[in-house]
PDB file of C-alpha atoms and ligand atoms in Angstrom:
ATOM      1  CA  UNK A   1      -8.010   8.383   8.234  1.00  0.00           C
ATOM      2  CA  UNK A   2      -6.032   6.170  10.776  1.00  0.00           C
ATOM      3  CA  UNK A   3      -3.827   3.136   9.944  1.00  0.00           C
ATOM      4  CA  UNK A   4      -2.517   0.792  12.917  1.00  0.00           C
ATOM      5  CA  UNK A   5       0.064  -1.768  11.861  1.00  0.00           C
ATOM      6  CA  UNK A   6       1.468  -4.548  14.049  1.00  0.00           C
ATOM      7  CA  UNK A   7       4.761  -5.706  13.125  1.00  0.00           C
ATOM      8  CA  UNK A   8       7.488  -7.511  15.347  1.00  0.00           C
ATOM      9  CA  UNK A   9      10.170  -4.988  13.444  1.00  0.00           C
ATOM     10  CA  UNK A  10       8.846  -1.520  13.736  1.00  0.00           C
ATOM     11  CA  UNK A  11      12.246   0.058  12.822  1.00  0.00           C
ATOM     12  CA  UNK A  12      11.591  -1.176   9.374  1.00  0.00           C
ATOM     13  CA  UNK A  13       8.535   1.160   9.097  1.00  0.00           C
ATOM     14  CA  UNK A  14      10.246   4.275  10.511  1.00  0.00           C
ATOM     15  CA  UNK A  15      11.634   5.492   7.122  1.00  0.00           C
ATOM     16  CA  UNK A  16       8.792   5.239   4.714  1.00  0.00           C
ATOM     17  CA  UNK A  17       6.388   7.165   6.982  1.00  0.00           C
ATOM     18  CA  UNK A  18       8.823  10.017   7.869  1.00  0.00           C
ATOM     19  CA  UNK A  19       9.185  11.527   4.665  1.00  0.00           C
ATOM     20  CA  UNK A  20       7.738  13.492   1.744  1.00  0.00           C
ATOM     21  CA  UNK A  21       4.168  12.725   1.151  1.00  0.00           C
ATOM     22  CA  UNK A  22       3.234  10.309   3.898  1.00  0.00           C
ATOM     23  CA  UNK A  23       4.821  12.632   6.228  1.00  0.00           C
ATOM     24  CA  UNK A  24       3.329  15.721   5.352  1.00  0.00           C
ATOM     25  CA  UNK A  25      -0.351  13.910   5.159  1.00  0.00           C
ATOM     26  CA  UNK A  26       0.516  13.051   8.802  1.00  0.00           C
ATOM     27  CA  UNK A  27       1.482  16.682   9.740  1.00  0.00           C
ATOM     28  CA  UNK A  28      -1.726  18.095   7.888  1.00  0.00           C
ATOM     29  CA  UNK A  29      -3.637  15.733  10.098  1.00  0.00           C
ATOM     30  CA  UNK A  30      -4.879  13.870   7.264  1.00  0.00           C
ATOM     31  CA  UNK A  31      -3.235  10.641   8.108  1.00  0.00           C
ATOM     32  CA  UNK A  32      -2.577   9.157  11.375  1.00  0.00           C
ATOM     33  CA  UNK A  33      -0.073   5.995  11.170  1.00  0.00           C
ATOM     34  CA  UNK A  34       0.421   4.000  14.441  1.00  0.00           C
ATOM     35  CA  UNK A  35       2.996   1.389  14.538  1.00  0.00           C
ATOM     36  CA  UNK A  36       2.795  -1.276  17.317  1.00  0.00           C
ATOM     37  CA  UNK A  37       5.461  -3.662  18.372  1.00  0.00           C
ATOM     38  CA  UNK A  38       3.905  -7.022  18.509  1.00  0.00           C
ATOM     39  CA  UNK A  39       6.523  -8.250  21.270  1.00  0.00           C
ATOM     40  CA  UNK A  40       4.875  -5.739  23.574  1.00  0.00           C
ATOM     41  CA  UNK A  41       1.815  -8.127  23.749  1.00  0.00           C
ATOM     42  CA  UNK A  42       3.528 -11.413  24.065  1.00  0.00           C
ATOM     43  CA  UNK A  43       2.809 -12.797  27.731  1.00  0.00           C
ATOM     44  CA  UNK A  44       5.736 -15.015  27.733  1.00  0.00           C
ATOM     45  CA  UNK A  45       9.100 -14.037  29.746  1.00  0.00           C
ATOM     46  CA  UNK A  46      11.204 -14.102  26.553  1.00  0.00           C
ATOM     47  CA  UNK A  47       8.715 -12.074  24.568  1.00  0.00           C
ATOM     48  CA  UNK A  48       8.822 -14.505  22.039  1.00  0.00           C
ATOM     49  CA  UNK A  49       6.296 -14.396  19.102  1.00  0.00           C
ATOM     50  CA  UNK A  50       7.011 -17.728  17.090  1.00  0.00           C
ATOM     51  CA  UNK A  51       7.094 -21.258  17.459  1.00  0.00           C
ATOM     52  CA  UNK A  52       7.893 -24.586  15.555  1.00  0.00           C
ATOM     53  CA  UNK A  53       5.168 -25.556  13.040  1.00  0.00           C
ATOM     54  CA  UNK A  54       2.845 -28.555  13.842  1.00  0.00           C
ATOM     55  CA  UNK A  55       3.494 -31.062  11.411  1.00  0.00           C
ATOM     56  CA  UNK A  56       7.271 -30.394  11.048  1.00  0.00           C
ATOM     57  CA  UNK A  57       9.002 -28.671   8.271  1.00  0.00           C
ATOM     58  CA  UNK A  58      11.196 -25.691   7.941  1.00  0.00           C
ATOM     59  CA  UNK A  59      10.618 -22.118   9.202  1.00  0.00           C
ATOM     60  CA  UNK A  60       8.954 -20.840  12.303  1.00  0.00           C
ATOM     61  CA  UNK A  61       5.164 -19.744  12.783  1.00  0.00           C
ATOM     62  CA  UNK A  62       3.955 -16.643  14.498  1.00  0.00           C
ATOM     63  CA  UNK A  63       1.731 -17.487  17.420  1.00  0.00           C
ATOM     64  CA  UNK A  64      -1.749 -16.705  18.283  1.00  0.00           C
ATOM     65  CA  UNK A  65      -1.499 -15.253  21.632  1.00  0.00           C
ATOM     66  CA  UNK A  66       0.608 -11.940  21.019  1.00  0.00           C
ATOM     67  CA  UNK A  67      -1.651 -11.032  17.869  1.00  0.00           C
ATOM     68  CA  UNK A  68      -4.562 -11.918  19.725  1.00  0.00           C
ATOM     69  CA  UNK A  69      -3.800  -9.387  22.966  1.00  0.00           C
ATOM     70  CA  UNK A  70      -2.817  -6.924  20.464  1.00  0.00           C
ATOM     71  CA  UNK A  71      -5.928  -6.946  18.136  1.00  0.00           C
ATOM     72  CA  UNK A  72      -8.169  -7.222  21.253  1.00  0.00           C
ATOM     73  CA  UNK A  73      -6.469  -4.133  22.981  1.00  0.00           C
ATOM     74  CA  UNK A  74      -6.836  -2.166  19.489  1.00  0.00           C
ATOM     75  CA  UNK A  75     -10.390  -3.160  19.091  1.00  0.00           C
ATOM     76  CA  UNK A  76     -11.441  -2.029  22.335  1.00  0.00           C
ATOM     77  CA  UNK A  77     -10.199   1.635  21.176  1.00  0.00           C
ATOM     78  CA  UNK A  78     -12.015   1.810  17.945  1.00  0.00           C
ATOM     79  CA  UNK A  79     -13.904   0.047  15.318  1.00  0.00           C
ATOM     80  CA  UNK A  80     -11.785  -0.994  12.594  1.00  0.00           C
ATOM     81  CA  UNK A  81     -13.298  -0.935   8.912  1.00  0.00           C
ATOM     82  CA  UNK A  82     -10.916  -3.804   7.591  1.00  0.00           C
ATOM     83  CA  UNK A  83      -8.459  -5.805   9.586  1.00  0.00           C
ATOM     84  CA  UNK A  84      -5.901  -6.776   6.769  1.00  0.00           C
ATOM     85  CA  UNK A  85      -3.414  -9.305   6.595  1.00  0.00           C
ATOM     86  CA  UNK A  86      -0.474  -8.820   4.257  1.00  0.00           C
ATOM     87  CA  UNK A  87       0.207 -11.719   2.433  1.00  0.00           C
ATOM     88  CA  UNK A  88       1.210 -13.541  -0.863  1.00  0.00           C
ATOM     89  CA  UNK A  89      -1.540 -15.589  -1.152  1.00  0.00           C
ATOM     90  CA  UNK A  90      -4.075 -12.795  -0.630  1.00  0.00           C
ATOM     91  CA  UNK A  91      -5.895 -10.893  -3.427  1.00  0.00           C
ATOM     92  CA  UNK A  92      -3.491  -8.726  -5.616  1.00  0.00           C
ATOM     93  CA  UNK A  93      -3.269  -5.017  -4.627  1.00  0.00           C
ATOM     94  CA  UNK A  94      -4.340  -2.726  -7.542  1.00  0.00           C
ATOM     95  CA  UNK A  95      -5.657   0.691  -7.944  1.00  0.00           C
ATOM     96  CA  UNK A  96      -9.310   0.065  -7.366  1.00  0.00           C
ATOM     97  CA  UNK A  97      -8.632  -1.623  -4.078  1.00  0.00           C
ATOM     98  CA  UNK A  98      -6.860   1.481  -3.155  1.00  0.00           C
ATOM     99  CA  UNK A  99      -9.431   3.872  -4.263  1.00  0.00           C
ATOM    100  CA  UNK A 100     -12.213   1.593  -2.310  1.00  0.00           C
ATOM    101  CA  UNK A 101      -9.969   1.683   0.997  1.00  0.00           C
ATOM    102  CA  UNK A 102      -9.527   5.515   1.268  1.00  0.00           C
ATOM    103  CA  UNK A 103     -13.419   5.521   1.935  1.00  0.00           C
ATOM    104  CA  UNK A 104     -12.556   3.934   5.419  1.00  0.00           C
ATOM    105  CA  UNK A 105     -11.814   5.569   8.757  1.00  0.00           C
ATOM    106  CA  UNK A 106      -9.842   3.074  10.507  1.00  0.00           C
ATOM    107  CA  UNK A 107      -7.714   0.230   9.081  1.00  0.00           C
ATOM    108  CA  UNK A 108      -5.772  -2.257  11.014  1.00  0.00           C
ATOM    109  CA  UNK A 109      -2.638  -4.060   9.226  1.00  0.00           C
ATOM    110  CA  UNK A 110      -0.969  -7.133  10.555  1.00  0.00           C
ATOM    111  CA  UNK A 111       2.328  -8.100   9.124  1.00  0.00           C
ATOM    112  CA  UNK A 112       3.841 -11.460   9.203  1.00  0.00           C
ATOM    113  CA  UNK A 113       7.324 -13.002   9.084  1.00  0.00           C
ATOM    114  CA  UNK A 114       9.077 -16.344   9.021  1.00  0.00           C
ATOM    115  CA  UNK A 115       6.760 -19.071   7.531  1.00  0.00           C
ATOM    116  CA  UNK A 116       3.746 -16.763   8.165  1.00  0.00           C
ATOM    117  CA  UNK A 117       1.021 -16.627  10.864  1.00  0.00           C
ATOM    118  CA  UNK A 118      -1.228 -19.236  12.767  1.00  0.00           C
ATOM    119  CA  UNK A 119      -3.800 -19.990  10.356  1.00  0.00           C
ATOM    120  CA  UNK A 120      -6.595 -19.344  13.207  1.00  0.00           C
ATOM    121  CA  UNK A 121      -5.431 -15.650  13.439  1.00  0.00           C
ATOM    122  CA  UNK A 122      -6.655 -15.274   9.929  1.00  0.00           C
ATOM    123  CA  UNK A 123      -9.702 -17.327  10.618  1.00  0.00           C
ATOM    124  CA  UNK A 124     -10.863 -15.446  13.599  1.00  0.00           C
ATOM    125  CA  UNK A 125      -9.749 -12.002  13.283  1.00  0.00           C
ATOM    126  CA  UNK A 126      -8.677 -10.874   9.599  1.00  0.00           C
ATOM    127  CA  UNK A 127     -11.176  -9.424   7.062  1.00  0.00           C
ATOM    128  CA  UNK A 128      -9.284  -8.894   4.298  1.00  0.00           C
ATOM    129  CA  UNK A 129      -5.888 -10.348   2.754  1.00  0.00           C
ATOM    130  CA  UNK A 130      -3.752  -8.364   0.330  1.00  0.00           C
ATOM    131  CA  UNK A 131      -0.876  -9.320  -1.819  1.00  0.00           C
ATOM    132  CA  UNK A 132       1.485  -6.856  -3.166  1.00  0.00           C
ATOM    133  CA  UNK A 133       2.522  -9.002  -6.174  1.00  0.00           C
ATOM    134  CA  UNK A 134       3.574 -12.543  -6.917  1.00  0.00           C
ATOM    135  CA  UNK A 135       6.724 -12.869  -5.382  1.00  0.00           C
ATOM    136  CA  UNK A 136       7.703 -13.501  -1.601  1.00  0.00           C
ATOM    137  CA  UNK A 137       9.066 -11.067   0.638  1.00  0.00           C
ATOM    138  CA  UNK A 138      10.485 -11.606   4.150  1.00  0.00           C
ATOM    139  CA  UNK A 139       8.158  -9.772   6.047  1.00  0.00           C
ATOM    140  CA  UNK A 140       4.550  -7.855   5.680  1.00  0.00           C
ATOM    141  CA  UNK A 141       6.342  -4.569   6.551  1.00  0.00           C
ATOM    142  CA  UNK A 142       7.413  -3.425   3.242  1.00  0.00           C
ATOM    143  CA  UNK A 143       3.885  -4.452   1.772  1.00  0.00           C
ATOM    144  CA  UNK A 144       1.912  -2.892   4.501  1.00  0.00           C
ATOM    145  CA  UNK A 145       3.973   0.480   3.514  1.00  0.00           C
ATOM    146  CA  UNK A 146       3.293   0.129  -0.211  1.00  0.00           C
ATOM    147  CA  UNK A 147      -0.487  -0.496   0.690  1.00  0.00           C
ATOM    148  CA  UNK A 148      -0.383   2.620   3.168  1.00  0.00           C
ATOM    149  CA  UNK A 149       1.140   4.723   0.628  1.00  0.00           C
ATOM    150  CA  UNK A 150      -1.150   3.725  -2.183  1.00  0.00           C
ATOM    151  CA  UNK A 151      -4.095   4.704   0.011  1.00  0.00           C
ATOM    152  CA  UNK A 152      -2.761   7.917   2.064  1.00  0.00           C
ATOM    153  CA  UNK A 153      -1.840   9.659  -1.522  1.00  0.00           C
ATOM    154  CA  UNK A 154      -5.567   9.585  -2.393  1.00  0.00           C
ATOM    155  CA  UNK A 155      -6.829  11.226   0.824  1.00  0.00           C
ATOM    156  CA  UNK A 156      -8.322  14.543  -0.660  1.00  0.00           C
ATOM    157  CA  UNK A 157      -5.641  17.521   0.457  1.00  0.00           C
ATOM    158  CA  UNK A 158      -2.593  15.023   0.510  1.00  0.00           C
ATOM    159  CA  UNK A 159      -1.300  15.792  -2.784  1.00  0.00           C
ATOM    160  CA  UNK A 160      -0.916  19.338  -3.533  1.00  0.00           C
ATOM    161  CA  UNK A 161      -2.462  19.225  -7.140  1.00  0.00           C
ATOM    162  CA  UNK A 162      -5.799  17.671  -6.447  1.00  0.00           C
ATOM    163  CA  UNK A 163      -6.169  16.404  -9.977  1.00  0.00           C
ATOM    164  CA  UNK A 164      -2.516  14.736  -9.739  1.00  0.00           C
ATOM    165  CA  UNK A 165      -3.609  11.480  -8.425  1.00  0.00           C
ATOM    166  CA  UNK A 166      -6.691  11.072 -10.985  1.00  0.00           C
ATOM    167  CA  UNK A 167      -4.472  11.313 -14.072  1.00  0.00           C
ATOM    168  CA  UNK A 168      -1.980   8.739 -12.483  1.00  0.00           C
ATOM    169  CA  UNK A 169      -1.570   5.278 -14.309  1.00  0.00           C
ATOM    170  CA  UNK A 170      -4.395   2.861 -13.546  1.00  0.00           C
ATOM    171  CA  UNK A 171      -7.202   5.443 -12.815  1.00  0.00           C
ATOM    172  CA  UNK A 172      -9.577   4.940 -15.851  1.00  0.00           C
ATOM    173  CA  UNK A 173      -7.763   1.615 -16.847  1.00  0.00           C
ATOM    174  CA  UNK A 174      -5.110   3.764 -18.690  1.00  0.00           C
ATOM    175  CA  UNK A 175      -1.430   4.138 -18.007  1.00  0.00           C
ATOM    176  CA  UNK A 176       0.063   7.785 -17.743  1.00  0.00           C
ATOM    177  CA  UNK A 177       1.259   9.788 -20.789  1.00  0.00           C
ATOM    178  CA  UNK A 178       4.940  10.515 -20.849  1.00  0.00           C
ATOM    179  CA  UNK A 179       6.015  13.708 -19.312  1.00  0.00           C
ATOM    180  CA  UNK A 180       8.631  16.489 -19.898  1.00  0.00           C
ATOM    181  CA  UNK A 181      10.310  19.112 -18.253  1.00  0.00           C
ATOM    182  CA  UNK A 182      12.910  21.868 -19.196  1.00  0.00           C
ATOM    183  CA  UNK A 183      15.166  22.240 -20.944  1.00  0.00           C
ATOM    184  CA  UNK A 184      13.035  22.036 -24.189  1.00  0.00           C
ATOM    185  CA  UNK A 185      16.125  20.647 -26.017  1.00  0.00           C
ATOM    186  CA  UNK A 186      18.634  18.257 -24.725  1.00  0.00           C
ATOM    187  CA  UNK A 187      21.659  17.047 -26.921  1.00  0.00           C
ATOM    188  CA  UNK A 188      19.365  16.820 -30.020  1.00  0.00           C
ATOM    189  CA  UNK A 189      16.484  15.276 -27.903  1.00  0.00           C
ATOM    190  CA  UNK A 190      13.579  17.411 -27.725  1.00  0.00           C
ATOM    191  CA  UNK A 191      10.305  17.728 -26.201  1.00  0.00           C
ATOM    192  CA  UNK A 192       7.032  16.914 -28.348  1.00  0.00           C
ATOM    193  CA  UNK A 193       6.250  20.226 -30.115  1.00  0.00           C
ATOM    194  CA  UNK A 194       2.562  19.949 -29.029  1.00  0.00           C
ATOM    195  CA  UNK A 195       3.594  20.478 -25.345  1.00  0.00           C
ATOM    196  CA  UNK A 196       4.989  23.861 -26.292  1.00  0.00           C
ATOM    197  CA  UNK A 197       2.329  25.007 -28.332  1.00  0.00           C
ATOM    198  CA  UNK A 198       0.265  26.443 -25.463  1.00  0.00           C
ATOM    199  CA  UNK A 199      -2.887  24.873 -26.930  1.00  0.00           C
ATOM    200  CA  UNK A 200      -4.379  23.126 -23.924  1.00  0.00           C
ATOM    201  CA  UNK A 201      -7.145  21.135 -25.871  1.00  0.00           C
ATOM    202  CA  UNK A 202      -4.653  19.888 -28.381  1.00  0.00           C
ATOM    203  CA  UNK A 203      -2.296  18.852 -25.314  1.00  0.00           C
ATOM    204  CA  UNK A 204      -4.900  17.193 -23.638  1.00  0.00           C
ATOM    205  CA  UNK A 205      -5.903  15.142 -26.806  1.00  0.00           C
ATOM    206  CA  UNK A 206      -2.258  14.444 -27.412  1.00  0.00           C
ATOM    207  CA  UNK A 207      -1.974  13.015 -23.636  1.00  0.00           C
ATOM    208  CA  UNK A 208      -4.916  10.917 -24.101  1.00  0.00           C
ATOM    209  CA  UNK A 209      -3.819   9.301 -27.484  1.00  0.00           C
ATOM    210  CA  UNK A 210      -0.225   8.913 -25.779  1.00  0.00           C
ATOM    211  CA  UNK A 211      -1.866   7.121 -22.792  1.00  0.00           C
ATOM    212  CA  UNK A 212      -4.103   4.958 -24.916  1.00  0.00           C
ATOM    213  CA  UNK A 213      -1.050   3.932 -27.160  1.00  0.00           C
ATOM    214  CA  UNK A 214       1.186   2.929 -24.198  1.00  0.00           C
ATOM    215  CA  UNK A 215      -1.675   1.012 -22.661  1.00  0.00           C
ATOM    216  CA  UNK A 216      -2.039  -0.940 -26.034  1.00  0.00           C
ATOM    217  CA  UNK A 217       1.785  -1.435 -26.166  1.00  0.00           C
ATOM    218  CA  UNK A 218       2.461  -2.459 -22.499  1.00  0.00           C
ATOM    219  CA  UNK A 219      -1.045  -3.653 -20.931  1.00  0.00           C
ATOM    220  CA  UNK A 220      -3.422  -4.410 -23.460  1.00  0.00           C
ATOM    221  CA  UNK A 221      -5.171  -6.344 -20.369  1.00  0.00           C
ATOM    222  CA  UNK A 222      -6.181  -3.277 -19.212  1.00  0.00           C
ATOM    223  CA  UNK A 223      -8.045  -2.207 -22.175  1.00  0.00           C
ATOM    224  CA  UNK A 224      -9.675  -5.615 -22.734  1.00  0.00           C
ATOM    225  CA  UNK A 225     -12.848  -5.024 -20.778  1.00  0.00           C
TER     226      UNK A 225
HETATM  227  N1  SAH B   1       4.967 -18.946   3.623  1.00  0.00           N
HETATM  228  C1  SAH B   1       4.184 -17.948   3.059  1.00  0.00           C
HETATM  229  C2  SAH B   1       5.198 -16.718   2.858  1.00  0.00           C
HETATM  230  C3  SAH B   1       5.655 -15.944   4.085  1.00  0.00           C
HETATM  231  S1  SAH B   1       6.698 -14.706   3.968  1.00  0.00           S
HETATM  232  C4  SAH B   1       3.775 -18.042   1.747  1.00  0.00           C
HETATM  233  O1  SAH B   1       4.287 -18.931   0.921  1.00  0.00           O
HETATM  234  O2  SAH B   1       2.693 -17.746   1.503  1.00  0.00           O
HETATM  235  C5  SAH B   1       6.528 -13.970   5.486  1.00  0.00           C
HETATM  236  C6  SAH B   1       5.437 -12.686   5.487  1.00  0.00           C
HETATM  237  O3  SAH B   1       5.941 -11.854   4.618  1.00  0.00           O
HETATM  238  C7  SAH B   1       4.240 -12.869   5.273  1.00  0.00           C
HETATM  239  O4  SAH B   1       3.409 -13.625   6.247  1.00  0.00           O
HETATM  240  C8  SAH B   1       3.454 -11.825   4.701  1.00  0.00           C
HETATM  241  O5  SAH B   1       3.055 -11.198   5.835  1.00  0.00           O
HETATM  242  C9  SAH B   1       4.765 -11.223   4.150  1.00  0.00           C
HETATM  243  N2  SAH B   1       4.869 -11.174   2.566  1.00  0.00           N
HETATM  244  C10 SAH B   1       5.715 -11.616   1.826  1.00  0.00           C
HETATM  245  N3  SAH B   1       5.542 -11.594   0.564  1.00  0.00           N
HETATM  246  C11 SAH B   1       4.393 -10.801   0.600  1.00  0.00           C
HETATM  247  C12 SAH B   1       3.685 -10.204  -0.679  1.00  0.00           C
HETATM  248  N4  SAH B   1       3.734 -10.351  -1.945  1.00  0.00           N
HETATM  249  N5  SAH B   1       2.414  -9.486  -0.399  1.00  0.00           N
HETATM  250  C13 SAH B   1       2.221  -9.172   0.902  1.00  0.00           C
HETATM  251  N6  SAH B   1       2.785  -9.594   1.850  1.00  0.00           N
HETATM  252  C14 SAH B   1       3.663 -10.397   1.746  1.00  0.00           C
END
């Protein structure tokens, strides 16, 4: 699976993809992540990518030309299943969206900045708009990294224990059960006895009950339908 990410601040995306699971997924050849500097596609002498908003008001708006050149160039190389714009007014990212996107081959992600991008870029090129939550960040880079992480960890072979993504929170509309590791006793706080019992069936049942109870307490909305 391949991701192309278009940004004015490629440096912001270096860290998230250079460590741990995302790094290993690329080393294993399971995911390719390419970051493109929008400024490289700006036609003007100063490599500027923004301009004042029509109608006045505060904040700059990202211009069409650099995005158009960049997207057209990338589209000549391959077909994109989705061209996603990260945006606080998009559909809110959740596990089903990540589960769906992992079935794609090529995803192009656009990161906005300043006041946002010229609406016509969204109208002409964008096929999907995704928000990572109801708050505003200063750029689309962290949201893009969140989206890529959520999808890449679902690619078969990326997580060492194949089943572990399936037992995570939100798969099956349940939160995850509490987890424990050694020591079995810490300053009077002990691990629930059942986990030490060796009875796998009882452990599975306990985990399911705990997941249900946690979901009922913390996110009853997940159980409602
Ligand atoms: N004026 C815009 C916000 C611009 S923030 C509005 O009110 O909707 C600048 C850029 O950061 C956005 O274009 C978007 O790409 C990114 N961004 C900010 N918050 C985000 C969020 N919650 N989810 C996804 N992208 C976000």
